CSV table of C-alpha atoms in Angstrom, one decimal:
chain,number,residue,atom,x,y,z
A,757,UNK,CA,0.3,-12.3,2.4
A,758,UNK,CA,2.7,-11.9,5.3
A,759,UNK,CA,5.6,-12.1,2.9
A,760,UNK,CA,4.0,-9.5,0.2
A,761,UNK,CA,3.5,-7.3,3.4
A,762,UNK,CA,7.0,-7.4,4.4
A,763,UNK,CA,8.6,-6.8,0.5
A,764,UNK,CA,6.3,-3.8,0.7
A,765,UNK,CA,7.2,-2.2,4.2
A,766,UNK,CA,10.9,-3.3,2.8
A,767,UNK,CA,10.5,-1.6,-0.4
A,768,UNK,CA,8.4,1.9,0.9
A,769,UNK,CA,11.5,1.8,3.6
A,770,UNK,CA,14.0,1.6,1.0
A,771,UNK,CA,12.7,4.0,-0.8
A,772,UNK,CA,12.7,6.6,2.1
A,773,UNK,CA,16.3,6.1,2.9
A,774,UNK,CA,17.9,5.6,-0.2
A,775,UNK,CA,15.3,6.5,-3.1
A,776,UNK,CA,15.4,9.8,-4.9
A,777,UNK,CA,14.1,13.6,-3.2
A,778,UNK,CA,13.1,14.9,-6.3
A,779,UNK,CA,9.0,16.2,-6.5
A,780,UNK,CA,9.0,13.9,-9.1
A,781,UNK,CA,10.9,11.4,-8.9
A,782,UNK,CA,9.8,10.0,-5.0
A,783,UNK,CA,6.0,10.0,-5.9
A,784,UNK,CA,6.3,8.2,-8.8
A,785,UNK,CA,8.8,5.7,-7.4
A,786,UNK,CA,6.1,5.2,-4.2
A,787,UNK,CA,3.8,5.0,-7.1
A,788,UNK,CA,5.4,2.1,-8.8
A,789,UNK,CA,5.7,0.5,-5.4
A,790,UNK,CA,1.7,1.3,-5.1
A,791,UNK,CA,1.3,-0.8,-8.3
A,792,UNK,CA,3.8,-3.5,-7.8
A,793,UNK,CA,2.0,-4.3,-4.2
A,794,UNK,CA,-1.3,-4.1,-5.1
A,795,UNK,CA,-0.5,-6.8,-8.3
A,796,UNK,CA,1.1,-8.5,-6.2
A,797,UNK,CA,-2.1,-8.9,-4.4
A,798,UNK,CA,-4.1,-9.4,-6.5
A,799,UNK,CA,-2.1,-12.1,-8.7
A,800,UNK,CA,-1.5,-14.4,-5.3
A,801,UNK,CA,-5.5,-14.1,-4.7
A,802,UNK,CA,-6.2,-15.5,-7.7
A,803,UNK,CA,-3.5,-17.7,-8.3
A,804,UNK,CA,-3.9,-19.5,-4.6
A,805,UNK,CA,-7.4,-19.9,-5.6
A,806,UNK,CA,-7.3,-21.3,-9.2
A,807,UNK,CA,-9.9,-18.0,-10.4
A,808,UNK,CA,-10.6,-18.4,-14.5
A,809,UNK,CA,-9.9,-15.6,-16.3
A,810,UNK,CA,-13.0,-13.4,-15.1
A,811,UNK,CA,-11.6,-14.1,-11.7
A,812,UNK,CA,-8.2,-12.7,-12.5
A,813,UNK,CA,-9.5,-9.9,-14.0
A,814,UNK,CA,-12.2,-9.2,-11.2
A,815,UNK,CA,-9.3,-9.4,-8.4
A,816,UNK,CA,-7.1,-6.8,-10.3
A,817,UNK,CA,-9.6,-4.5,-10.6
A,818,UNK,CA,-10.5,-5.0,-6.9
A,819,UNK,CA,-7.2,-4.9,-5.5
A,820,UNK,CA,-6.3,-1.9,-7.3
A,821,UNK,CA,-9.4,0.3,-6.6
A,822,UNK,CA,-9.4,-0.5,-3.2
A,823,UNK,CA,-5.6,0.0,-2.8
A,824,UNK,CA,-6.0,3.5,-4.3
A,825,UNK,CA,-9.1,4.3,-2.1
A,826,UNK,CA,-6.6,3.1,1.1
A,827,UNK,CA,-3.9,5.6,-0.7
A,828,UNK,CA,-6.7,8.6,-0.5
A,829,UNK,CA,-7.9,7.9,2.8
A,830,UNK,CA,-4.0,7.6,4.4
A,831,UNK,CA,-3.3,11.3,2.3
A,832,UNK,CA,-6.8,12.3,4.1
A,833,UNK,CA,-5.8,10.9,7.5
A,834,UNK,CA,-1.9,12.5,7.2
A,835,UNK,CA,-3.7,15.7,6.6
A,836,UNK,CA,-5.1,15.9,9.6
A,837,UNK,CA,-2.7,14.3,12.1
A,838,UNK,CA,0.3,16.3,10.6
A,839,UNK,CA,-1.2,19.4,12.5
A,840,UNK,CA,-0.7,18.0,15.7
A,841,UNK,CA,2.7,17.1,15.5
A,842,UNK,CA,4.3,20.1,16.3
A,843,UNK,CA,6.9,19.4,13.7
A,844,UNK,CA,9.7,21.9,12.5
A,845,UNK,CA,9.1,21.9,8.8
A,846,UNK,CA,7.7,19.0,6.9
A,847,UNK,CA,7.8,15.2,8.1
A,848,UNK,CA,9.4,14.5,4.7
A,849,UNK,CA,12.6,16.7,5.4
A,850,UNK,CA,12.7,15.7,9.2
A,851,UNK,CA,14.9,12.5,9.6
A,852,UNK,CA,13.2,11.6,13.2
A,853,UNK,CA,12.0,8.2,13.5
A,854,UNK,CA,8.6,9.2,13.4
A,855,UNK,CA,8.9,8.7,9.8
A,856,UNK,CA,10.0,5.6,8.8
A,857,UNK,CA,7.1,4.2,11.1
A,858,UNK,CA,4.7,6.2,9.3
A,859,UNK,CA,6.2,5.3,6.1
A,860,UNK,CA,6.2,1.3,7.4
A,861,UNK,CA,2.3,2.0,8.5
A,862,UNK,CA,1.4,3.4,5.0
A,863,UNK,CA,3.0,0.2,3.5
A,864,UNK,CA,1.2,-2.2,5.6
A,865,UNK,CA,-2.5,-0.1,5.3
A,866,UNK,CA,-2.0,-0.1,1.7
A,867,UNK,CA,-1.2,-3.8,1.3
A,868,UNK,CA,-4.6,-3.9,3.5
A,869,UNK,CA,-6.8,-1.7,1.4
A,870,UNK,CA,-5.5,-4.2,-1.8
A,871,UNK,CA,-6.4,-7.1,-0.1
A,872,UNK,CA,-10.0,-6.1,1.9
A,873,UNK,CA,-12.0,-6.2,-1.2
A,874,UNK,CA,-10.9,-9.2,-2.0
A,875,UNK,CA,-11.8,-10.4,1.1
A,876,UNK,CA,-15.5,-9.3,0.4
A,877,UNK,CA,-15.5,-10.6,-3.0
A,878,UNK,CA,-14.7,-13.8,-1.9
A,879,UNK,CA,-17.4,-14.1,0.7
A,880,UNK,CA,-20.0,-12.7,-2.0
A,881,UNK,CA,-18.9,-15.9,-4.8
């Protein structure tokens, strides 16, 4: 896990420096990141474990609906700290350092929120 966490603060940080600006073209590359990450997850839960087919298919659908709910509740959360930062402009146009942490934190929460339920699914088996 601690190596899928670092890939994804390594890939989400990437991304921010180097990845495209576009409207487009950044969500859906933080998308495919989203999906890569929370496979990743998902596939190395099961796979340490030696799940059956059910199990495979149970942690996918796991990992990914509770990386998604981690997604919505960091876009919730930003919503409401971004007030208070007395930013000028947007934290995506600023290049303070403020924003690679937050983008490193929203990698590490969303490797979390792939891998909690799994964590409850395994105590419930």
């Amino acid at each position: 896990m601690k190596a899928i966490t670092l890939l994804a603060v390594a890939a989400m940080l990437l991304l921010e420096a180097f990845g495209p600006t576009s409207s487009v073209g950044g969500s859906m590359s933080f998308m495919l990141v989203f999906v890569v990450v929370t496979l990743a997850v998902a596939i190395y839960e099961a796979w340490s474990n030696e799940r059956g087919v059910m199990g495979w298919i149970v942690n996918l659908f796991a990992s990914i609906v509770g990386g998604l709910t981690a997604v919505a509740l960091i876009g919730m959360g930003m919503e409401a700290v971004l007030p208070y930062l007395r930013l000028e402009g947007s934290l995506a146009s600023s290049q303070q350092p403020l924003k690679y942490a937050v983008v490193a934190i929203i990698a590490i929460l969303m490797v979390l929120g792939s891998w909690l339920p799994l964590r409850v699914l395994n105590r419930l088996r």
